[in-house]
mmCIF file of C-alpha atoms and ligand atoms in Angstrom:
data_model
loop_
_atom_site.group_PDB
_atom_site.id
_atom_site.type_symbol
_atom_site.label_atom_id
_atom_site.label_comp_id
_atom_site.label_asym_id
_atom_site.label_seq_id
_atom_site.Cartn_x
_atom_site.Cartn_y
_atom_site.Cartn_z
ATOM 1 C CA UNK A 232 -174.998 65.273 240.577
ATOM 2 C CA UNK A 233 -176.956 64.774 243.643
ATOM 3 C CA UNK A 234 -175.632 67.116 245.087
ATOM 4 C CA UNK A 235 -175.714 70.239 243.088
ATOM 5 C CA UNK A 236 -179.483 69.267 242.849
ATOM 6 C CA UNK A 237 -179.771 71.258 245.783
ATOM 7 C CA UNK A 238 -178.300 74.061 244.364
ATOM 8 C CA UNK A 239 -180.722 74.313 241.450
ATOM 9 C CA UNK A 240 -183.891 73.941 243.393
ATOM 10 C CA UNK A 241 -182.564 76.781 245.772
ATOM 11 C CA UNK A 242 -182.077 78.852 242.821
ATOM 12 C CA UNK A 243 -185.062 78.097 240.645
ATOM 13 C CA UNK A 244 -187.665 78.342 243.632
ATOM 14 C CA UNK A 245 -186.290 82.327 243.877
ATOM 15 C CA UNK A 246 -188.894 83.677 241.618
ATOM 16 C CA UNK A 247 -191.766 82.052 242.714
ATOM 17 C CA UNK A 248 -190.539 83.764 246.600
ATOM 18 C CA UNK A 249 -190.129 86.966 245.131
ATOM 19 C CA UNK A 250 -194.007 86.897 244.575
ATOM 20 C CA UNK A 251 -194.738 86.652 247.823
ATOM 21 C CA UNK A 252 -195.206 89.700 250.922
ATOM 22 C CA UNK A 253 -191.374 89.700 251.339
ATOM 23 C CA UNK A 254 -191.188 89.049 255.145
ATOM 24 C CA UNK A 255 -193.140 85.677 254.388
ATOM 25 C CA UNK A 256 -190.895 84.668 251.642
ATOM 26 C CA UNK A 257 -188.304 85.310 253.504
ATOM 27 C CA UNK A 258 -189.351 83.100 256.025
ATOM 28 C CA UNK A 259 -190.024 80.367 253.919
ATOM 29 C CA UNK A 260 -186.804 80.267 251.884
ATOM 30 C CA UNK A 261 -185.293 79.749 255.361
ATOM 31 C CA UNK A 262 -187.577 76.932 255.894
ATOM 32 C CA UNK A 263 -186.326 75.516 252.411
ATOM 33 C CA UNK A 264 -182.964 76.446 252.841
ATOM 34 C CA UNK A 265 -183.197 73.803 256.451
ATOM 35 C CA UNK A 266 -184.922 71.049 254.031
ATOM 36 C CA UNK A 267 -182.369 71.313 251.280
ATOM 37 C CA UNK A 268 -179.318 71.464 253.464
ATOM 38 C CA UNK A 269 -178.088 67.850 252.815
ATOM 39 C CA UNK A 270 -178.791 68.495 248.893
ATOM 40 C CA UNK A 271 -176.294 71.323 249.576
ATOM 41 C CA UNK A 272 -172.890 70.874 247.562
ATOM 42 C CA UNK A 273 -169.741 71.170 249.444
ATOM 43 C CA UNK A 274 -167.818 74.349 249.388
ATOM 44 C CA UNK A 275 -163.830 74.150 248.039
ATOM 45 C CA UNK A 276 -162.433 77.555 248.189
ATOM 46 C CA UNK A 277 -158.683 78.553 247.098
ATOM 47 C CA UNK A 278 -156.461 78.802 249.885
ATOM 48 C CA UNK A 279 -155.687 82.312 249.240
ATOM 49 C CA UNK A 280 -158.981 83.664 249.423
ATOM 50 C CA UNK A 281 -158.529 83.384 253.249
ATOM 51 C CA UNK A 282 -158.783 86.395 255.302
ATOM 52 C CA UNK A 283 -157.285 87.002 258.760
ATOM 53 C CA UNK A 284 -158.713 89.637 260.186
ATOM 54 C CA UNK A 285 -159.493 90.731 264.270
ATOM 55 C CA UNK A 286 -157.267 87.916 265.273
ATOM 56 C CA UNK A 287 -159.585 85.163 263.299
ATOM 57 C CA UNK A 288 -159.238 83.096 260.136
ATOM 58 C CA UNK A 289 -161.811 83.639 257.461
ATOM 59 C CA UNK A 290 -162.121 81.156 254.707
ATOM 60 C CA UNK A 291 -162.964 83.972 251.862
ATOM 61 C CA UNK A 292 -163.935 87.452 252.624
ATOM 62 C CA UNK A 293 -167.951 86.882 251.964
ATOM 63 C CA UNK A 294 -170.441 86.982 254.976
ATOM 64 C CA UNK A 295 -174.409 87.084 255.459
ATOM 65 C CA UNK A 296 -175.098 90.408 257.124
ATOM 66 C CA UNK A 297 -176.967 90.878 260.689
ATOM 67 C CA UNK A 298 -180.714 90.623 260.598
ATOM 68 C CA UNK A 299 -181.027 87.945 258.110
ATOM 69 C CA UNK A 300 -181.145 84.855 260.512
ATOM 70 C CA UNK A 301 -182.103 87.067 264.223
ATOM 71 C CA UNK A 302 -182.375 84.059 266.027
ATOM 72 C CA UNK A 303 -180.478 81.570 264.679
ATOM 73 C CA UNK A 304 -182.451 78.889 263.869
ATOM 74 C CA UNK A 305 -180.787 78.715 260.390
ATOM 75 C CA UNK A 306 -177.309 78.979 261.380
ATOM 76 C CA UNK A 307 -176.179 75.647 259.715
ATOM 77 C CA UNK A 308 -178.535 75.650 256.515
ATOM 78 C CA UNK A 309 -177.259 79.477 255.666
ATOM 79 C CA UNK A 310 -173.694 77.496 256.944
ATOM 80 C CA UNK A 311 -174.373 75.245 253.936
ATOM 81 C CA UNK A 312 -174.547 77.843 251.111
ATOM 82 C CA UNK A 313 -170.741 79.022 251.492
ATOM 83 C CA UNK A 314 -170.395 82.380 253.672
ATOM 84 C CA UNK A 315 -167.367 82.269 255.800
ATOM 85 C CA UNK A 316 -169.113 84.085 258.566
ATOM 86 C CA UNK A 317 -172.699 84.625 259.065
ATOM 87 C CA UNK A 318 -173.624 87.645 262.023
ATOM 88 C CA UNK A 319 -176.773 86.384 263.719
ATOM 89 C CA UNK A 320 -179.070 88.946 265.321
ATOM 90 C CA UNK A 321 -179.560 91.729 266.081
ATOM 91 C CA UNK A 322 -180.588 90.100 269.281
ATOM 92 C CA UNK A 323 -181.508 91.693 272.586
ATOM 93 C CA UNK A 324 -181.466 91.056 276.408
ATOM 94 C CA UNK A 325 -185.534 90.386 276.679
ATOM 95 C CA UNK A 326 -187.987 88.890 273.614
ATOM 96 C CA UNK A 327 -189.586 91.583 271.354
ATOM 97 C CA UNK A 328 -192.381 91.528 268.772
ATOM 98 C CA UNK A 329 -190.857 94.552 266.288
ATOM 99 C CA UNK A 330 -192.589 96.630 264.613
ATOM 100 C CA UNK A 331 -196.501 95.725 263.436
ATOM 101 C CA UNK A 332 -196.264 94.154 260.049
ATOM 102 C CA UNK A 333 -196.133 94.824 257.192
ATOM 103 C CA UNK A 334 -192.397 96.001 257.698
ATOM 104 C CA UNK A 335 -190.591 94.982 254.972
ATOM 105 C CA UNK A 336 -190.805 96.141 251.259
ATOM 106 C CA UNK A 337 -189.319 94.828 247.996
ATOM 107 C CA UNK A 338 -189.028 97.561 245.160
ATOM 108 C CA UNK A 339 -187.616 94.992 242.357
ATOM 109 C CA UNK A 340 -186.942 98.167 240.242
ATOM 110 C CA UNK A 341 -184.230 99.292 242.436
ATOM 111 C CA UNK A 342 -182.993 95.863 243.550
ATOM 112 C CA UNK A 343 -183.877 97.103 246.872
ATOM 113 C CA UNK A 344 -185.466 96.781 250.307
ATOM 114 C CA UNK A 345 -187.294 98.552 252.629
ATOM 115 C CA UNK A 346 -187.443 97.333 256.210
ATOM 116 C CA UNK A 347 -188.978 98.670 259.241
ATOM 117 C CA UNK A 348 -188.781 95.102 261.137
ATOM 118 C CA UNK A 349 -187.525 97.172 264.497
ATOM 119 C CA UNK A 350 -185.137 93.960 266.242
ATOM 120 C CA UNK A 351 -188.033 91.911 266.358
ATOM 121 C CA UNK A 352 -186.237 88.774 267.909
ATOM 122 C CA UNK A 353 -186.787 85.698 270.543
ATOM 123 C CA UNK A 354 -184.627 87.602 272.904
ATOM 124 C CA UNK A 355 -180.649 86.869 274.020
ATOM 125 C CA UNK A 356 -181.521 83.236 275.339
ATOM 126 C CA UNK A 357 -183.715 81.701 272.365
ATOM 127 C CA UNK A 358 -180.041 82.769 270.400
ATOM 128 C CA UNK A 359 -177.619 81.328 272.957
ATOM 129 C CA UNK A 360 -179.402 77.856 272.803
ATOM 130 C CA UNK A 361 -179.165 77.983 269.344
ATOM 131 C CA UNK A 362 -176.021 78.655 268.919
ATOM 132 C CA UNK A 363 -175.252 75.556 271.032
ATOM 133 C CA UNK A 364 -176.993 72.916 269.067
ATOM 134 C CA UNK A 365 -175.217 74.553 265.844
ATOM 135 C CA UNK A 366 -172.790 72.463 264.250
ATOM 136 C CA UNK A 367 -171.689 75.218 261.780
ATOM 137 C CA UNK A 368 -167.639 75.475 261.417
ATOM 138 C CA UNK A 369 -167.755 78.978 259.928
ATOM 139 C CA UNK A 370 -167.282 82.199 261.819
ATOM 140 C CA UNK A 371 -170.240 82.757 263.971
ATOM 141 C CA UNK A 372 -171.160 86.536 264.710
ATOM 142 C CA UNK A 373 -173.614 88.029 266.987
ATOM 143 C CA UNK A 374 -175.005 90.740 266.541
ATOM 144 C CA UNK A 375 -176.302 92.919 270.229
ATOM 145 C CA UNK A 376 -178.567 95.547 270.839
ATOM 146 C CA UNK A 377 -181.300 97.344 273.065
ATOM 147 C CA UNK A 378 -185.032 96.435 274.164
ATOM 148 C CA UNK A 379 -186.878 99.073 272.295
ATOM 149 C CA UNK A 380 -188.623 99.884 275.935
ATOM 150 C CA UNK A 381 -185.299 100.384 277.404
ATOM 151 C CA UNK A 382 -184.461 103.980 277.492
ATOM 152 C CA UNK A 383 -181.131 105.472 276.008
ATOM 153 C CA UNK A 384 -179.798 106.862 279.037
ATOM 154 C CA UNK A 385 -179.813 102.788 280.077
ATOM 155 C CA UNK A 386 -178.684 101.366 277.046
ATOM 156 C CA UNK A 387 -175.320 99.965 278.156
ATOM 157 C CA UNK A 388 -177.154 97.670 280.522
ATOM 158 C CA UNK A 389 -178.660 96.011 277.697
ATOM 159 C CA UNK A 390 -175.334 96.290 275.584
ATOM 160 C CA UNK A 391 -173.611 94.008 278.772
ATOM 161 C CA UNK A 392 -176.746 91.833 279.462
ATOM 162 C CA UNK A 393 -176.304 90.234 275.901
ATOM 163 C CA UNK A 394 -172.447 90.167 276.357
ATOM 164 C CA UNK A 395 -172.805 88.070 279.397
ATOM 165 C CA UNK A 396 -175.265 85.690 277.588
ATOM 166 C CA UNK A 397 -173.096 85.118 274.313
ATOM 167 C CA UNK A 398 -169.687 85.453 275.036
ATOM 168 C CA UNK A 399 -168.915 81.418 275.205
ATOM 169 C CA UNK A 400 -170.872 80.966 272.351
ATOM 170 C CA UNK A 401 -169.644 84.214 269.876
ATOM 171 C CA UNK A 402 -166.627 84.281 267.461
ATOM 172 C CA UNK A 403 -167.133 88.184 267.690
ATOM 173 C CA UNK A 404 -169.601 90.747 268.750
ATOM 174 C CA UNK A 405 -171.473 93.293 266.673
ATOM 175 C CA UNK A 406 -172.357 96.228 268.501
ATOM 176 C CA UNK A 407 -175.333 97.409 266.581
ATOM 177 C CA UNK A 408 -175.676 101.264 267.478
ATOM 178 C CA UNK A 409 -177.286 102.151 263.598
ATOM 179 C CA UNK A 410 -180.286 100.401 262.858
ATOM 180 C CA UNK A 411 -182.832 103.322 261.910
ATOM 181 C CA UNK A 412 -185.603 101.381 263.121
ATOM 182 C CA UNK A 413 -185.012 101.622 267.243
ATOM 183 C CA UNK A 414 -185.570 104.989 268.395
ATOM 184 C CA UNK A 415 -182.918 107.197 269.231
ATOM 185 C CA UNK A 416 -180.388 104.069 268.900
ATOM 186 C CA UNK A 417 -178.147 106.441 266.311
ATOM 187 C CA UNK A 418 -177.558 108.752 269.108
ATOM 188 C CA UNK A 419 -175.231 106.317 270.760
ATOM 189 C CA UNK A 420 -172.622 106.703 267.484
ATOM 190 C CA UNK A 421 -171.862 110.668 269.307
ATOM 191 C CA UNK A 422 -169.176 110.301 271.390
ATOM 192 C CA UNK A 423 -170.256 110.191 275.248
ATOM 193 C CA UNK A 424 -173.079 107.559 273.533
ATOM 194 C CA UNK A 425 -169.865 105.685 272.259
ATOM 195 C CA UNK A 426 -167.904 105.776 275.132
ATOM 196 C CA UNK A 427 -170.954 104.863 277.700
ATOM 197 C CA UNK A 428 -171.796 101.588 275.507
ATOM 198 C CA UNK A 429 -168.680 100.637 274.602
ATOM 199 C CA UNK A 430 -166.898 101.464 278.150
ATOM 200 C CA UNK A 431 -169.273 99.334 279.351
ATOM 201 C CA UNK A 432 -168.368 96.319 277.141
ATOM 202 C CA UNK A 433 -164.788 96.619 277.258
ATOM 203 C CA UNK A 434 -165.214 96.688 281.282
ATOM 204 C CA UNK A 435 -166.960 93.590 281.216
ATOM 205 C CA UNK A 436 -165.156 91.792 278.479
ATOM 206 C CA UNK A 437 -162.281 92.282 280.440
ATOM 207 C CA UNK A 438 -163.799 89.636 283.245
ATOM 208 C CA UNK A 439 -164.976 87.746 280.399
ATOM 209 C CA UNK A 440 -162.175 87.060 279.316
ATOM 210 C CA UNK A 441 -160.464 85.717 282.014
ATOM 211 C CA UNK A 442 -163.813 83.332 282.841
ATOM 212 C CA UNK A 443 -163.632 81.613 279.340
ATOM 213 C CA UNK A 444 -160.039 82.175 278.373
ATOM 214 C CA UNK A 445 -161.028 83.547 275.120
ATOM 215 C CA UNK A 446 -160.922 87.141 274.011
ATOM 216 C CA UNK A 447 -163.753 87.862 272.155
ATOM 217 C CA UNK A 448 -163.457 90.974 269.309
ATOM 218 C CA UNK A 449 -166.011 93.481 269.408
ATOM 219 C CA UNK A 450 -166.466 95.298 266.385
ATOM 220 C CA UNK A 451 -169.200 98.712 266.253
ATOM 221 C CA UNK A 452 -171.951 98.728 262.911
ATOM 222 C CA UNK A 453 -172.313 102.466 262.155
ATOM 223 C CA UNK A 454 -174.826 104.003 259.757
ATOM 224 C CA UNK A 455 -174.140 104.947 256.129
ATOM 225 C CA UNK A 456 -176.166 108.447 256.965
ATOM 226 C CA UNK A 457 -173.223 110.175 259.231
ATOM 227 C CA UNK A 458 -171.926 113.345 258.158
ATOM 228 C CA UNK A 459 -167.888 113.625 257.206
ATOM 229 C CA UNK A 460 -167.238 115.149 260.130
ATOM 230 C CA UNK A 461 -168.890 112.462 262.088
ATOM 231 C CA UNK A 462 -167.393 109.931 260.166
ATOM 232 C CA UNK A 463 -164.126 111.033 261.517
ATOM 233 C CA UNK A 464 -165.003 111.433 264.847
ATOM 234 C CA UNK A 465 -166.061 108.128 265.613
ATOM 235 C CA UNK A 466 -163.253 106.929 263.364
ATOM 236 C CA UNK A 467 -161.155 108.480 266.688
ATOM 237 C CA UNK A 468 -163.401 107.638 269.236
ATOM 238 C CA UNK A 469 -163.112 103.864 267.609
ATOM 239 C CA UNK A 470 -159.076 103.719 267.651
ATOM 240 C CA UNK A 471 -158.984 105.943 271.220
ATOM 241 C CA UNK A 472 -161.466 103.104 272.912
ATOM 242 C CA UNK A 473 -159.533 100.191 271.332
ATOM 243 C CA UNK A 474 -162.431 98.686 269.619
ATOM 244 C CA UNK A 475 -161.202 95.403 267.234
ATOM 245 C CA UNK A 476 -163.223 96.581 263.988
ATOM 246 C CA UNK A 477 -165.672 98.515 262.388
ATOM 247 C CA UNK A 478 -168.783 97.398 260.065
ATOM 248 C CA UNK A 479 -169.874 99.662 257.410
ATOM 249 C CA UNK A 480 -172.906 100.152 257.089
ATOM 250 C CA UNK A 481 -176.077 99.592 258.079
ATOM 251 C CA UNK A 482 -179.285 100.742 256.229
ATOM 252 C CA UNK A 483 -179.977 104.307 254.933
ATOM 253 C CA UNK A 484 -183.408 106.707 255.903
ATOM 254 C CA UNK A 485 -182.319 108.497 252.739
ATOM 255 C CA UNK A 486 -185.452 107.199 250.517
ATOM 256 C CA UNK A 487 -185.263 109.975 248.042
ATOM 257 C CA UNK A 488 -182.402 107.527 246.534
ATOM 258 C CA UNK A 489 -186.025 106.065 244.992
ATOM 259 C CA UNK A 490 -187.842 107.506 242.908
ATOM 260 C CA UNK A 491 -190.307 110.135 244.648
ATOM 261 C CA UNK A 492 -193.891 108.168 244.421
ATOM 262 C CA UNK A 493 -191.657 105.128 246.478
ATOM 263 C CA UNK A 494 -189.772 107.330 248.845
ATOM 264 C CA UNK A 495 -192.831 108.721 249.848
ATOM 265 C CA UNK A 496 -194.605 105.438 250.458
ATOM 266 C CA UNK A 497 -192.461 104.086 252.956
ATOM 267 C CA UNK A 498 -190.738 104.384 256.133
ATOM 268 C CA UNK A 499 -187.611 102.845 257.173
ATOM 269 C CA UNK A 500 -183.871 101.832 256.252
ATOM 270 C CA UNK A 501 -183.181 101.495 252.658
ATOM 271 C CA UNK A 502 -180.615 98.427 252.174
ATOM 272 C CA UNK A 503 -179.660 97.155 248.549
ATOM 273 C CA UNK A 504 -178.226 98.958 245.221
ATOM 274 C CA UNK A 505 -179.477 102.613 245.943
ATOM 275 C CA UNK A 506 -177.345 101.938 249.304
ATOM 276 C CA UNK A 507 -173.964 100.960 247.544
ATOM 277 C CA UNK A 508 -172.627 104.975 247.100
ATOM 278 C CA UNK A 509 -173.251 105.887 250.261
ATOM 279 C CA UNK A 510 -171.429 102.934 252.163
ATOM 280 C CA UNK A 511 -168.817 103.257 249.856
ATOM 281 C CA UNK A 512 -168.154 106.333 250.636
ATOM 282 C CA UNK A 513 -167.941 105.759 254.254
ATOM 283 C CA UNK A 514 -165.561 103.046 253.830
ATOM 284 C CA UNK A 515 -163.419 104.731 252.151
ATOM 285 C CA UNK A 516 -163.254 107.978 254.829
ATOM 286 C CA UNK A 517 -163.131 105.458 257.408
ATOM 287 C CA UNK A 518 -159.947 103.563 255.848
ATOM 288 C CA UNK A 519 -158.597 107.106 255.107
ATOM 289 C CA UNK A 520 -158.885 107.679 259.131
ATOM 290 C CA UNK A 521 -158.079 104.566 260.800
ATOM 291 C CA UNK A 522 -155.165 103.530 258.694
ATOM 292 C CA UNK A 523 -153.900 100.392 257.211
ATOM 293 C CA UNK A 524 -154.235 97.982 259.639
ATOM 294 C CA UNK A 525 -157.637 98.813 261.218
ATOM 295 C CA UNK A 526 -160.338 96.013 260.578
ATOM 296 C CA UNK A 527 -163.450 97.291 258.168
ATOM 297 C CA UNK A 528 -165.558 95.150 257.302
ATOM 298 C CA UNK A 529 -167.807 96.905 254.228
ATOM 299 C CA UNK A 530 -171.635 96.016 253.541
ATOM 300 C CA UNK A 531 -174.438 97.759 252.011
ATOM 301 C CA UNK A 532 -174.854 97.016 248.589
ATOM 302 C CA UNK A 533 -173.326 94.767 247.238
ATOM 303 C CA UNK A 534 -175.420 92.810 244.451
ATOM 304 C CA UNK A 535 -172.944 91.464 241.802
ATOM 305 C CA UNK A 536 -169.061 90.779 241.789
ATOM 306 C CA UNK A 537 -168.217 94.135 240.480
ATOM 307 C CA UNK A 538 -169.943 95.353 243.880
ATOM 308 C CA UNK A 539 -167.999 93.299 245.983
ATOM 309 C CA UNK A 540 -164.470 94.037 244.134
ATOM 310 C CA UNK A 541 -164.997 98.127 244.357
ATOM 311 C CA UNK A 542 -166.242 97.429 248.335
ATOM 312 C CA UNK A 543 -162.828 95.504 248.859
ATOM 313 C CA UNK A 544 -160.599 98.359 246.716
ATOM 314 C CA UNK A 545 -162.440 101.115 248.916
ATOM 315 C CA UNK A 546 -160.768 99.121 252.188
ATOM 316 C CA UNK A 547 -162.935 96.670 253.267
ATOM 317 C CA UNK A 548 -161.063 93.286 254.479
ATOM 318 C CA UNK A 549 -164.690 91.575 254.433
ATOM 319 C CA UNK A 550 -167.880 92.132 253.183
ATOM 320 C CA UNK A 551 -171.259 91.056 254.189
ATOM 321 C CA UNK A 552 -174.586 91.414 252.424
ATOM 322 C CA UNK A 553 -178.161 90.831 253.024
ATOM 323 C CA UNK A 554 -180.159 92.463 249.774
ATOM 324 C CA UNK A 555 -178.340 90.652 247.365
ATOM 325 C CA UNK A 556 -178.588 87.963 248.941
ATOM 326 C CA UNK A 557 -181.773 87.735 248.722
ATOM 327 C CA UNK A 558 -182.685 88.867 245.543
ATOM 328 C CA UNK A 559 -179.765 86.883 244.272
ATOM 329 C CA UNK A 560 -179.507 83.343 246.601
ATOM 330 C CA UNK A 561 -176.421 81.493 246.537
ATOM 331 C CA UNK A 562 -175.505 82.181 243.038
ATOM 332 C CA UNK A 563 -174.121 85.650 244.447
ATOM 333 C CA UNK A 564 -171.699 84.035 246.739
ATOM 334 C CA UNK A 565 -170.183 81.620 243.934
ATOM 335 C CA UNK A 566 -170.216 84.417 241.465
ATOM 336 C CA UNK A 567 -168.500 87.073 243.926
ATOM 337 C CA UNK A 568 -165.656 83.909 244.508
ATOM 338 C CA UNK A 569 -165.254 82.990 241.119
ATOM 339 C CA UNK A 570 -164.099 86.808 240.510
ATOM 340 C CA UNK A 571 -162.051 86.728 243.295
ATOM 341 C CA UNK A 572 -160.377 83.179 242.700
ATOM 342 C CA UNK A 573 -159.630 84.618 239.045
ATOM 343 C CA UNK A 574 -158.113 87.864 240.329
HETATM 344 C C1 FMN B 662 -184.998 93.182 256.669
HETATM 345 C C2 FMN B 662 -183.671 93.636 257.194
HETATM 346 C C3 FMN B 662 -183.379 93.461 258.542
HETATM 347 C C4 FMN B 662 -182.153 93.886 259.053
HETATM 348 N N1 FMN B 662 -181.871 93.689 260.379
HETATM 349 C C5 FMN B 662 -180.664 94.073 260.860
HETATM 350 C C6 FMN B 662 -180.326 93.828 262.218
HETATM 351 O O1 FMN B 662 -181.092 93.252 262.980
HETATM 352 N N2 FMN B 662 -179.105 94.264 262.662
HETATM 353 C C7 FMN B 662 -178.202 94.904 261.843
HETATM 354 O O2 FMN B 662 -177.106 95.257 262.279
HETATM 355 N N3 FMN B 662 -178.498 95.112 260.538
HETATM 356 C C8 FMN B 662 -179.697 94.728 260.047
HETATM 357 N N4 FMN B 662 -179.989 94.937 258.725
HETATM 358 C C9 FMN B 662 -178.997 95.659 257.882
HETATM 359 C C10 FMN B 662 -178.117 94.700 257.109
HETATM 360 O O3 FMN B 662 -177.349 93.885 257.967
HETATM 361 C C11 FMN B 662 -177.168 95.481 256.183
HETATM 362 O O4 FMN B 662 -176.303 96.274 256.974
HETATM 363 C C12 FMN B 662 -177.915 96.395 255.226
HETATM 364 O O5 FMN B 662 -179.090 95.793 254.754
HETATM 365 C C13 FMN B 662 -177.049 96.809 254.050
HETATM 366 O O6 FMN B 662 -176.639 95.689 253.306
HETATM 367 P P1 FMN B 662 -177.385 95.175 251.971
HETATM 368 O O7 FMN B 662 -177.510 96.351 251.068
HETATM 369 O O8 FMN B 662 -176.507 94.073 251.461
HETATM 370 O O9 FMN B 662 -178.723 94.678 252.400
HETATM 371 C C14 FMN B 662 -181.205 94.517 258.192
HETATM 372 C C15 FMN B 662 -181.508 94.680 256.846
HETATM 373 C C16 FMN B 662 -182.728 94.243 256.338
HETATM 374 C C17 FMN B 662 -183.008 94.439 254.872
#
């Protein structure tokens, strides 16, 4: 009884957040989250619910999305509430203040976001010591990307600099080459931009690997805004380099999925329902190009069970979310497994 306590509080204190400037409640349901860890029930999840997938066991298929916790300083109290894997970041090589605030948007109407937050972050180091001090037994994900004052041409160098920092510490690698909010980021998802960053990684995983005995997966996050034709080009360019999985997708600059007077109103990536088509439909070209056995892992979206089940019949092996997540807390997670356990 005690223990689902903290259950209910986390759930019943979610409409008093959502009344809040989003980027503050955001930050202060972490804070709760932290205080009402021990309050937390235990997760028991059917055994055949578990995933393997890039050479790692998942306990279910259902993951927090990158951007949620940047730094991790919530890795165990977002442990607590039941993901199998959580994907910390995106983080980069030096400390960055983002984008001046406000820079995140609710629009309740849409069960959507708005986000402009540009990888505001503590930098590669801050996340390296956290992840240390974690005592979280889920799959731990880390997310890398690029100082927004680094230019393009250098971008690998950043790409590698977070490698080096994370690699004892990361039970895979997201290489984040889609966030809308990083200028000229998206470019890297063209081939030479591809084969540049992820040359780079492969190189230096390679010596990685053979420092800390572990081979690390490194999976690419493209954007739900690429063209069919690019689609299947870096569907090639992702089996030709070798790369261990691909995470579809990241948020969408197509606004005029809102209404017009919203679309107008704000710049940035769109996450949440209005998102769902369009990664679907990537996911699905992407399975269609890569084959069976090719690792996707589908998010964008997803804010009930239904979501989850149609993300997982377009090919995803996992899913992640963010948006529902936090219009929808916890509840979400056991909802999306109850559906699943029952299938
Ligand atoms: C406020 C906010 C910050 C985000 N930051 C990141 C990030 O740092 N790195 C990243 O790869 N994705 C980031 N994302 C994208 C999410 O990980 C996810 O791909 C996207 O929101 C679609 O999923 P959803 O509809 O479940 O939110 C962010 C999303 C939001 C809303």
């Amino acid at each position: 009884m005690r223990l689902r306590l903290g259950s209910i509080i986390a759930q019943a204190s979610l409409p008093m957040l959502t009344r809040l400037d989003p980027e503050l409640a955001h930050d202060l349901g972490l804070a709760g989250l932290r205080w009402l860890r021990p309050l937390l029930p235990a997760h028991r999840v059917a055994d055949d619910l578990k995933v393997r997938c890039f050479g790692l066991e998942f306990a279910h298929p259902v993951g927090l999305a990158a951007g949620f916790d940047k730094n991790g300083d919530y890795l165990d109290a977002l442990g607590a509430v039941g993901f199998s894997h959580i994907e910390l970041g995106t983080v980069t090589p030096r400390p960055q203040a983002g984008n001046s605030k406000p820079r995140m948007f609710r629009i309740p109407e849409a069960r959507a976001l708005i986000n402009r937050m540009g990888f505001n972050n503590e930098g590669v180091d801050h996340l390296a010591e956290r992840m240390t001090r974690s005592r979280y037994s889920g799959i731990r994900g880390i997310s890398i990307g690029k100082n927004a004052a680094t230019p393009i041409e250098n971008a690998a160098d950043d790409y590698v600099a977070c490698l080096r920092k994370i690699y004892g510490c990361a039970d895979y690698v997201a290489v984040n080459v889609s966030s809308p909010n990083t200028a000229r980021l998206r470019e890297l998802q063209a081939r030479d931009g591809l084969e540049r960053v992820l040359g780079a990684l492969l190189e230096e995983r390679r010596v990685l690997q053979s420092r800390f005995g572990k081979r690390v997966p490194l999976l690419v996050k493209v954007s739900p805004d690429l063209e069919p034709a690019q689609i299947a080009s870096v569907g090639r360019d992702l089996r030709a380099l070798k790369v261990d999985g691909v995470i579809a997708t990241n948020t969408t600059t197509d606004t005029s999925l809102l209404d017009a007077a919203r679309s107008a109103r704000e710049r940035g990536g769109l996450s949440g329902a209005p998102l769902h088509r369009l990664s679907l439909r990537v996911i699905r070209q992407l399975r269609a190009e890569l084959g069976a056995d090719f690792p996707i892992v589908g998010v964008g979206g997803i804010m009930t069970a239904e979501d989850a089940r149609t993300t997982l019949e377009a090919g995803a092996d996992l899913i992640q979310m963010y948006t529902g997540f936090a219009f929808r807390g916890p509840a979400l997670i056991d909802e999306i497994l109850g559906t699943l356990s029952a299938r």
